[in-house]
Amino acid sequence: MRHLAQGRKLGRTTAHRRALLRNLVTSFLEKERVVTTVAKAKEARPLAEKMITLAKRNTLHTRRQALAFVTKESVVRKLFDKLGPRFSERPGGYTRIIKTGPRAGDGADMAVLEMVGTEFKLKEKKKKDVKEKAKAAAAAKK
């Protein structure tokens, strides 16, 4: 029985699971949105939130703690320069998991792990593109 045994094993050894979650969190912090299985998203979410919480403190010690987990220095720079200040007023809950349904190949439940506030930036970009295209079309007619 697995009473009080926390976490999912994800069908991997400890080292493999740790490497998978480090890579998943690094990709998530880099792109701010990642599509993965529901189980992996639920395991990666607390780790990603801990990294953002470290970035909010922004000391040499917390930067080194983040570097010990995140696999790319550029991602740590982004984490401390952009993401930490962005969520400085928020007490937690920096991410959300949106279930998207089963994967076509094997039927695994899929989900999108994304930063809170990312969806607004995506919509603004689309609106800007539409406005620029309208201006270009108006300029072409003249």
mmCIF file of N, CA and C in Angstrom, residues 8 10 20-26 28-29 34 36-54 69 79 90 92-99 111-117:
data_model
loop_
_atom_site.group_PDB
_atom_site.id
_atom_site.type_symbol
_atom_site.label_atom_id
_atom_site.label_comp_id
_atom_site.label_asym_id
_atom_site.label_seq_id
_atom_site.Cartn_x
_atom_site.Cartn_y
_atom_site.Cartn_z
ATOM 1 N N ARG A 8 3.910 11.391 -8.069
ATOM 2 C CA ARG A 8 3.700 10.374 -9.097
ATOM 3 C C ARG A 8 5.044 9.862 -9.581
ATOM 4 N N LEU A 10 5.473 8.355 -12.560
ATOM 5 C CA LEU A 10 5.498 8.572 -14.016
ATOM 6 C C LEU A 10 6.193 7.456 -14.786
ATOM 7 N N LEU A 20 13.527 14.642 -16.147
ATOM 8 C CA LEU A 20 12.344 15.006 -16.931
ATOM 9 C C LEU A 20 11.682 16.257 -16.368
ATOM 10 N N LEU A 21 11.513 16.316 -15.061
ATOM 11 C CA LEU A 21 10.852 17.461 -14.442
ATOM 12 C C LEU A 21 11.715 18.721 -14.526
ATOM 13 N N ARG A 22 13.030 18.577 -14.400
ATOM 14 C CA ARG A 22 13.917 19.739 -14.557
ATOM 15 C C ARG A 22 13.810 20.300 -15.967
ATOM 16 N N ASN A 23 13.828 19.425 -16.961
ATOM 17 C CA ASN A 23 13.720 19.875 -18.350
ATOM 18 C C ASN A 23 12.350 20.480 -18.630
ATOM 19 N N LEU A 24 11.307 19.885 -18.088
ATOM 20 C CA LEU A 24 9.950 20.398 -18.298
ATOM 21 C C LEU A 24 9.786 21.789 -17.673
ATOM 22 N N VAL A 25 10.287 21.965 -16.461
ATOM 23 C CA VAL A 25 10.189 23.261 -15.790
ATOM 24 C C VAL A 25 11.031 24.305 -16.527
ATOM 25 N N THR A 26 12.213 23.920 -16.992
ATOM 26 C CA THR A 26 13.068 24.850 -17.746
ATOM 27 C C THR A 26 12.365 25.304 -19.020
ATOM 28 N N PHE A 28 9.164 25.276 -19.596
ATOM 29 C CA PHE A 28 7.990 26.058 -19.203
ATOM 30 C C PHE A 28 8.369 27.499 -18.876
ATOM 31 N N LEU A 29 9.441 27.686 -18.106
ATOM 32 C CA LEU A 29 9.862 29.036 -17.742
ATOM 33 C C LEU A 29 10.377 29.809 -18.953
ATOM 34 N N VAL A 34 3.436 25.268 -21.984
ATOM 35 C CA VAL A 34 3.900 23.979 -22.470
ATOM 36 C C VAL A 34 2.727 23.000 -22.479
ATOM 37 N N THR A 36 1.632 19.147 -22.242
ATOM 38 C CA THR A 36 2.157 17.893 -21.720
ATOM 39 C C THR A 36 0.996 17.060 -21.173
ATOM 40 N N THR A 37 1.306 15.924 -20.568
ATOM 41 C CA THR A 37 0.238 15.120 -19.975
ATOM 42 C C THR A 37 -0.201 15.759 -18.659
ATOM 43 N N VAL A 38 -1.391 15.416 -18.219
ATOM 44 C CA VAL A 38 -1.937 15.985 -16.988
ATOM 45 C C VAL A 38 -1.058 15.609 -15.791
ATOM 46 N N ALA A 39 -0.608 14.367 -15.727
ATOM 47 C CA ALA A 39 0.210 13.915 -14.595
ATOM 48 C C ALA A 39 1.530 14.682 -14.530
ATOM 49 N N LYS A 40 2.182 14.858 -15.671
ATOM 50 C CA LYS A 40 3.448 15.607 -15.699
ATOM 51 C C LYS A 40 3.218 17.069 -15.338
ATOM 52 N N ALA A 41 2.130 17.652 -15.816
ATOM 53 C CA ALA A 41 1.827 19.052 -15.508
ATOM 54 C C ALA A 41 1.601 19.233 -14.012
ATOM 55 N N LYS A 42 0.887 18.284 -13.392
ATOM 56 C CA LYS A 42 0.608 18.383 -11.957
ATOM 57 C C LYS A 42 1.878 18.219 -11.121
ATOM 58 N N GLU A 43 2.839 17.459 -11.617
ATOM 59 C CA GLU A 43 4.106 17.294 -10.910
ATOM 60 C C GLU A 43 5.024 18.494 -11.128
ATOM 61 N N ALA A 44 4.987 19.102 -12.314
ATOM 62 C CA ALA A 44 5.883 20.211 -12.637
ATOM 63 C C ALA A 44 5.411 21.531 -12.037
ATOM 64 N N ARG A 45 4.120 21.661 -11.841
ATOM 65 C CA ARG A 45 3.551 22.925 -11.368
ATOM 66 C C ARG A 45 4.158 23.433 -10.057
ATOM 67 N N PRO A 46 4.225 22.619 -8.973
ATOM 68 C CA PRO A 46 4.806 23.142 -7.735
ATOM 69 C C PRO A 46 6.278 23.507 -7.881
ATOM 70 N N LEU A 47 7.013 22.774 -8.708
ATOM 71 C CA LEU A 47 8.424 23.076 -8.911
ATOM 72 C C LEU A 47 8.593 24.419 -9.620
ATOM 73 N N ALA A 48 7.762 24.670 -10.631
ATOM 74 C CA ALA A 48 7.823 25.937 -11.361
ATOM 75 C C ALA A 48 7.443 27.099 -10.443
ATOM 76 N N GLU A 49 6.438 26.890 -9.611
ATOM 77 C CA GLU A 49 6.016 27.959 -8.702
ATOM 78 C C GLU A 49 7.097 28.255 -7.670
ATOM 79 N N LYS A 50 7.830 27.237 -7.235
ATOM 80 C CA LYS A 50 8.935 27.466 -6.304
ATOM 81 C C LYS A 50 10.031 28.290 -6.956
ATOM 82 N N MET A 51 10.301 28.039 -8.238
ATOM 83 C CA MET A 51 11.320 28.818 -8.947
ATOM 84 C C MET A 51 10.911 30.290 -9.048
ATOM 85 N N ILE A 52 9.639 30.548 -9.312
ATOM 86 C CA ILE A 52 9.158 31.934 -9.400
ATOM 87 C C ILE A 52 9.230 32.601 -8.031
ATOM 88 N N THR A 53 8.917 31.860 -6.976
ATOM 89 C CA THR A 53 9.006 32.404 -5.629
ATOM 90 C C THR A 53 10.456 32.756 -5.290
ATOM 91 N N LEU A 54 11.406 31.920 -5.719
ATOM 92 C CA LEU A 54 12.819 32.238 -5.520
ATOM 93 C C LEU A 54 13.171 33.539 -6.254
ATOM 94 N N PHE A 69 18.700 23.976 -10.148
ATOM 95 C CA PHE A 69 17.574 23.194 -10.653
ATOM 96 C C PHE A 69 17.327 23.423 -12.141
ATOM 97 N N LEU A 79 14.039 34.471 -15.598
ATOM 98 C CA LEU A 79 13.273 34.241 -14.377
ATOM 99 C C LEU A 79 13.452 35.394 -13.389
ATOM 100 N N ARG A 90 1.948 39.264 -6.420
ATOM 101 C CA ARG A 90 1.053 38.102 -6.331
ATOM 102 C C ARG A 90 1.573 37.127 -5.276
ATOM 103 N N GLY A 92 1.030 33.970 -4.835
ATOM 104 C CA GLY A 92 1.157 32.579 -5.269
ATOM 105 C C GLY A 92 0.202 32.323 -6.410
ATOM 106 N N GLY A 93 0.153 31.098 -6.896
ATOM 107 C CA GLY A 93 -0.759 30.762 -7.982
ATOM 108 C C GLY A 93 -0.347 31.399 -9.290
ATOM 109 N N TYR A 94 0.917 31.188 -9.688
ATOM 110 C CA TYR A 94 1.449 31.814 -10.891
ATOM 111 C C TYR A 94 1.122 31.014 -12.152
ATOM 112 N N THR A 95 0.663 29.784 -11.980
ATOM 113 C CA THR A 95 0.430 28.912 -13.135
ATOM 114 C C THR A 95 -0.987 28.370 -13.120
ATOM 115 N N ARG A 96 -1.413 27.877 -14.285
ATOM 116 C CA ARG A 96 -2.715 27.206 -14.370
ATOM 117 C C ARG A 96 -2.552 25.993 -15.272
ATOM 118 N N ILE A 97 -3.373 24.988 -15.017
ATOM 119 C CA ILE A 97 -3.405 23.780 -15.844
ATOM 120 C C ILE A 97 -4.767 23.725 -16.519
ATOM 121 N N ILE A 98 -4.758 23.670 -17.852
ATOM 122 C CA ILE A 98 -5.992 23.577 -18.623
ATOM 123 C C ILE A 98 -5.995 22.227 -19.333
ATOM 124 N N LYS A 99 -6.968 21.396 -19.003
ATOM 125 C CA LYS A 99 -7.049 20.072 -19.635
ATOM 126 C C LYS A 99 -7.578 20.222 -21.058
ATOM 127 N N ALA A 111 -2.773 18.268 -21.238
ATOM 128 C CA ALA A 111 -3.079 19.543 -20.589
ATOM 129 C C ALA A 111 -2.079 20.596 -21.042
ATOM 130 N N VAL A 112 -2.478 21.859 -20.878
ATOM 131 C CA VAL A 112 -1.601 22.984 -21.139
ATOM 132 C C VAL A 112 -1.232 23.572 -19.783
ATOM 133 N N LEU A 113 0.061 23.668 -19.514
ATOM 134 C CA LEU A 113 0.555 24.328 -18.308
ATOM 135 C C LEU A 113 1.009 25.711 -18.745
ATOM 136 N N GLU A 114 0.395 26.761 -18.204
ATOM 137 C CA GLU A 114 0.739 28.109 -18.646
ATOM 138 C C GLU A 114 0.806 29.074 -17.472
ATOM 139 N N MET A 115 1.517 30.175 -17.706
ATOM 140 C CA MET A 115 1.614 31.245 -16.708
ATOM 141 C C MET A 115 0.298 32.013 -16.685
ATOM 142 N N VAL A 116 -0.085 32.470 -15.523
ATOM 143 C CA VAL A 116 -1.258 33.319 -15.404
ATOM 144 C C VAL A 116 -0.912 34.663 -16.036
ATOM 145 N N GLY A 117 -1.780 35.163 -16.905
ATOM 146 C CA GLY A 117 -1.533 36.437 -17.566
ATOM 147 C C GLY A 117 -0.925 36.308 -18.944
#
